[in-house]
Amino acid sequence: MASLHHLLIIAFSCCLLFNVSHSVSLTSRGLSLPVSRDEVTGLHRVVVMKRTPPLPLSFLLDINSPIMWVNCEEEYTSSTYLAPRCHSEICAKAGASSCFSCARPTRPGCHNNTCEFMVTCPLTRQRAPCELAQDVLSIPLSQGLRGQLATIEQYTFACASSRLIQPGYPKGIRGVVGFGPTPLSLPYQLASSLGHRRAFCLCLAASSQETGALFFGTVPTSIPLVGETKLIISRQSEYFIGVRSLSISGQSIQLPSLLGIQEGVVQTKISTTERYLILHNSILKVVTRSFVSQLQGVRQVQAIAPFGVCFDHESIRSRKVLPNIDLVLHGENAVWSLVGANLLVSPQPGVACLAAVDGGVRLQAPIVLGVHQLQNYLLHFDLEASTLRFSRSLLLGGRTCSGYKAIAKIPHHQHVKEASVEPLPHAETISDLGVLPSLKEDDSVDNVSNLFALGIRLDTTTIRVYNQAFVDDENSMSSIPMEAIFCFLLFVLIFYAINYAVDGKLLVYLLFFCCIGNLSEDTISLQSTDGLNPRSTVSTRFLFVSAPENLSQGLASHARGVAGLGQSMLALPTQLSAAFNFSRKFAICLPPSTYSNGVIFFGDGPYAMLPGIDISKILIYTPLVVPSTKDRYFIHVKSIEVNGNRVPLDSSLLHINGRGKGGTMISTTEPYSILESSIYKSFASVFIKEAKAMNISLVARVAPFEVCFSTKPRDEFPYRPAMPTIDLVLQTKEVFWRIFETNSMVPVSEDVTCLGFLDGGSNPKASIVIGGHLLEDNLLQFDLESSRLGFTSTLLLRGTSCTSFNFTSIP
């Protein structure tokens, strides 16, 4: 155990609220597919049921491919496989005028006098003749009908050679699924067979730990589509849009005269097989120059291929606002705004690069939007109307594409062998680092079966851990006899008197534990980590209180007790640091959704989140204020600003007075932030004034919130701006905690969002309580040895989130 110097990792549930408006309302007629991101290539895959008997197969998502093609050379077995004869009606529909021949033994993909179809590899552009075929294909029905599938008995596809599966594809891919505007693409065949409109919605997740979604025959209604432009279909049957102009943070860019400019617009391709934004050489120079000029004072570092300009992450984080790139499109009020998360990429820790690459001078299109630019936008391709409709970045509203649950459960006996990922090599020694997933209310052990999971409520203020049955094995649990308790108390008093000068209230707490429940000891198992991935499992003996069942009333469902992260000897951080000899530090990163896991680190950094961002390097620090009771975490907020305007308030309320009241407390057991009544009224007044100045309409209150706004776009203002920003100004005016809409607002319906702060009355214990909603997707490090708090603003605008730690199990 001595080699475990810094961090440990353990799985448990957080008692947090999740707003149901984040889910997607679907009709029973719609179909949906999960879309997952491959961590190595950055490309996206879908899994569909195919063949008889049905088998889940993994395909590369290519919205521009005209057809689904499958590698039939490797284990293609199906009792329903058909190969249409040459010159048949199917061949004519596919535009296949040639006949296919095969000199090898007969098998799927190798028959004579069948239809020949030319297939193109989207990554290498290599072309090869293939046999046109038909077989059974099944797609999950949308939410509300879990487990039910819509089946096409004779789905037409191309049976291809394994030579088309080139390096660069995600591991386990069996082919390509095409969404192009052609009769044999997946949207067309589904519409023809099932009778719905020829259209599909795409929402790509930004992390391999999250799942995006595809929808057919329905449009998710919880996300407004704020822009619409014409879809341009190229001669190669690929999707293009027309870009009239570009601007960066409102400053127009003069585009050079190019062959790709037709009728005043730049032909811009949308691609799911290109990873990043690809620009004509002359456009890239102009865009890079303008982007860099918007980041004055940000230190550039040596560029990392294939990117042309890179920055120091530490300098980037000092910027209050990152530049946006606006694509002014063909159509009235059609502006597609790319935010920082879609413009910057971190190829290695400490470096952020503009996610644009040089396409040279012989591009098919002067601008190609790659998957990095499409992530966390909802895109609606209407093939009948030839239009593309799009949302704002979901990050601006505190959402991601991973909020969509589009998966019908596949029976356990059907394993996706083709989509499996080889585990990383086993670590020979216990690593220095560790993390634990922080779950929301409805999660259970099954969600994190690779870790030791407990249903525990997270509480940064509780001074102990209690649980009804906090054990690995009930036979291993033992109560502490009274003699041992007094020895333990004596040790605690001596230890704390020497090291921490803690007052005698600790003795009272411990005696109280003995009265209400048995002080017990058992083995707790945890997983270590190197800060990037979980490593080996370690165990230690652990003190806790086995409490009466009635103390669990009011906890989240499945919660069996409370995990205290306070400053006492019995809290998790202190016990673990003593057992494994690391510093008394812990960091929490709470998830915004019941569908994803956050993370808690015990010990020092790094705290690495996908795609390789070490959050420990971007922390801002402020002192922890220790109240006389030493049982809560406080910081000193000097003032509050809304859009840079100071909120008038009684500054004495921001200090802890002689009676232990006032100040700013951090709490994970309050779902929303709470303000003393006079502070709340002044704050709400300034916020409403700023929102109205931004043309955001005030609407009726929705309990428990007092201040609510409409999110429905209006004709005169079709693109509602983001809500006002809130700054908690700390020890100096240069040190502040910036709160964006994702943490300040709570969506309560499709068209209404409310200010997530509550009136705490005139005599609360703390004048400001920073609640769980404000903490979501912010990482907080509690350094108990240095008595300071490290914090970030929202991680979403840095291209990562609290759900982006890699929990891949390593045997």
PDB file of C-alpha atoms in Angstrom, residues 37-44 60-62 122-123 168-170 204-208 269-279 305-307 338 341-348 354-357 368-375 610-612:
ATOM      1  CA  ARG A  37     -17.751   7.931 -30.515  1.00  0.00           C
ATOM      2  CA  ASP A  38     -14.559   5.923 -31.012  1.00  0.00           C
ATOM      3  CA  GLU A  39     -11.871   7.216 -28.673  1.00  0.00           C
ATOM      4  CA  VAL A  40      -8.939   6.433 -30.980  1.00  0.00           C
ATOM      5  CA  THR A  41     -10.211   7.720 -34.345  1.00  0.00           C
ATOM      6  CA  GLY A  42     -12.760  10.282 -33.125  1.00  0.00           C
ATOM      7  CA  LEU A  43     -15.276   8.903 -35.641  1.00  0.00           C
ATOM      8  CA  HIS A  44     -18.754   7.630 -34.791  1.00  0.00           C
ATOM      9  CA  LEU A  60     -19.084   3.486 -39.351  1.00  0.00           C
ATOM     10  CA  LEU A  61     -21.527   6.398 -39.639  1.00  0.00           C
ATOM     11  CA  ASP A  62     -21.185   8.184 -42.997  1.00  0.00           C
ATOM     12  CA  PRO A 122     -14.993   7.030 -47.294  1.00  0.00           C
ATOM     13  CA  LEU A 123     -11.554   7.294 -45.670  1.00  0.00           C
ATOM     14  CA  GLY A 168      -8.197   4.374 -39.795  1.00  0.00           C
ATOM     15  CA  TYR A 169     -11.542   2.732 -39.166  1.00  0.00           C
ATOM     16  CA  PRO A 170     -12.684   2.276 -35.563  1.00  0.00           C
ATOM     17  CA  LEU A 204     -23.216  13.409 -31.904  1.00  0.00           C
ATOM     18  CA  ALA A 205     -21.676  13.102 -28.440  1.00  0.00           C
ATOM     19  CA  ALA A 206     -18.259  14.635 -27.806  1.00  0.00           C
ATOM     20  CA  SER A 207     -16.862  11.833 -25.650  1.00  0.00           C
ATOM     21  CA  SER A 208     -16.379   8.098 -26.039  1.00  0.00           C
ATOM     22  CA  LYS A 269     -19.546  20.006 -47.066  1.00  0.00           C
ATOM     23  CA  ILE A 270     -20.900  18.283 -43.953  1.00  0.00           C
ATOM     24  CA  SER A 271     -18.948  15.144 -43.122  1.00  0.00           C
ATOM     25  CA  THR A 272     -18.968  12.487 -40.390  1.00  0.00           C
ATOM     26  CA  THR A 273     -15.834  10.829 -41.743  1.00  0.00           C
ATOM     27  CA  GLU A 274     -13.554  13.859 -41.416  1.00  0.00           C
ATOM     28  CA  ARG A 275     -12.522  14.469 -37.836  1.00  0.00           C
ATOM     29  CA  TYR A 276     -11.887  18.227 -37.900  1.00  0.00           C
ATOM     30  CA  LEU A 277     -12.708  21.391 -39.800  1.00  0.00           C
ATOM     31  CA  ILE A 278     -10.908  21.328 -43.172  1.00  0.00           C
ATOM     32  CA  LEU A 279     -10.323  24.658 -44.889  1.00  0.00           C
ATOM     33  CA  ALA A 305       0.288  18.220 -36.393  1.00  0.00           C
ATOM     34  CA  PRO A 306      -2.122  18.297 -38.110  1.00  0.00           C
ATOM     35  CA  PHE A 307      -3.044  21.637 -36.508  1.00  0.00           C
ATOM     36  CA  LEU A 338     -19.496  27.269 -33.491  1.00  0.00           C
ATOM     37  CA  ALA A 341     -15.742  23.375 -27.482  1.00  0.00           C
ATOM     38  CA  ASN A 342     -16.154  22.826 -31.243  1.00  0.00           C
ATOM     39  CA  LEU A 343     -13.198  25.013 -32.196  1.00  0.00           C
ATOM     40  CA  LEU A 344     -10.471  23.889 -29.800  1.00  0.00           C
ATOM     41  CA  VAL A 345      -9.005  20.445 -29.301  1.00  0.00           C
ATOM     42  CA  SER A 346      -6.415  19.214 -26.815  1.00  0.00           C
ATOM     43  CA  PRO A 347      -4.003  16.827 -28.612  1.00  0.00           C
ATOM     44  CA  GLN A 348      -1.943  16.519 -25.421  1.00  0.00           C
ATOM     45  CA  LEU A 354      -7.541  25.391 -33.222  1.00  0.00           C
ATOM     46  CA  ALA A 355      -9.384  22.319 -34.577  1.00  0.00           C
ATOM     47  CA  ALA A 356      -8.881  23.270 -38.228  1.00  0.00           C
ATOM     48  CA  VAL A 357      -6.510  21.653 -40.715  1.00  0.00           C
ATOM     49  CA  VAL A 368     -15.612  20.849 -44.705  1.00  0.00           C
ATOM     50  CA  LEU A 369     -17.349  20.633 -41.330  1.00  0.00           C
ATOM     51  CA  GLY A 370     -15.984  17.566 -39.527  1.00  0.00           C
ATOM     52  CA  VAL A 371     -17.380  15.603 -36.593  1.00  0.00           C
ATOM     53  CA  HIS A 372     -15.655  17.837 -34.021  1.00  0.00           C
ATOM     54  CA  GLN A 373     -17.727  20.769 -35.293  1.00  0.00           C
ATOM     55  CA  LEU A 374     -20.983  18.743 -35.353  1.00  0.00           C
ATOM     56  CA  GLN A 375     -20.791  17.433 -31.787  1.00  0.00           C
ATOM     57  CA  LEU A 610     -11.272  13.100 -22.081  1.00  0.00           C
ATOM     58  CA  PRO A 611      -9.959  14.159 -24.538  1.00  0.00           C
ATOM     59  CA  GLY A 612      -6.784  14.389 -22.414  1.00  0.00           C
TER      60      GLY A 612
END
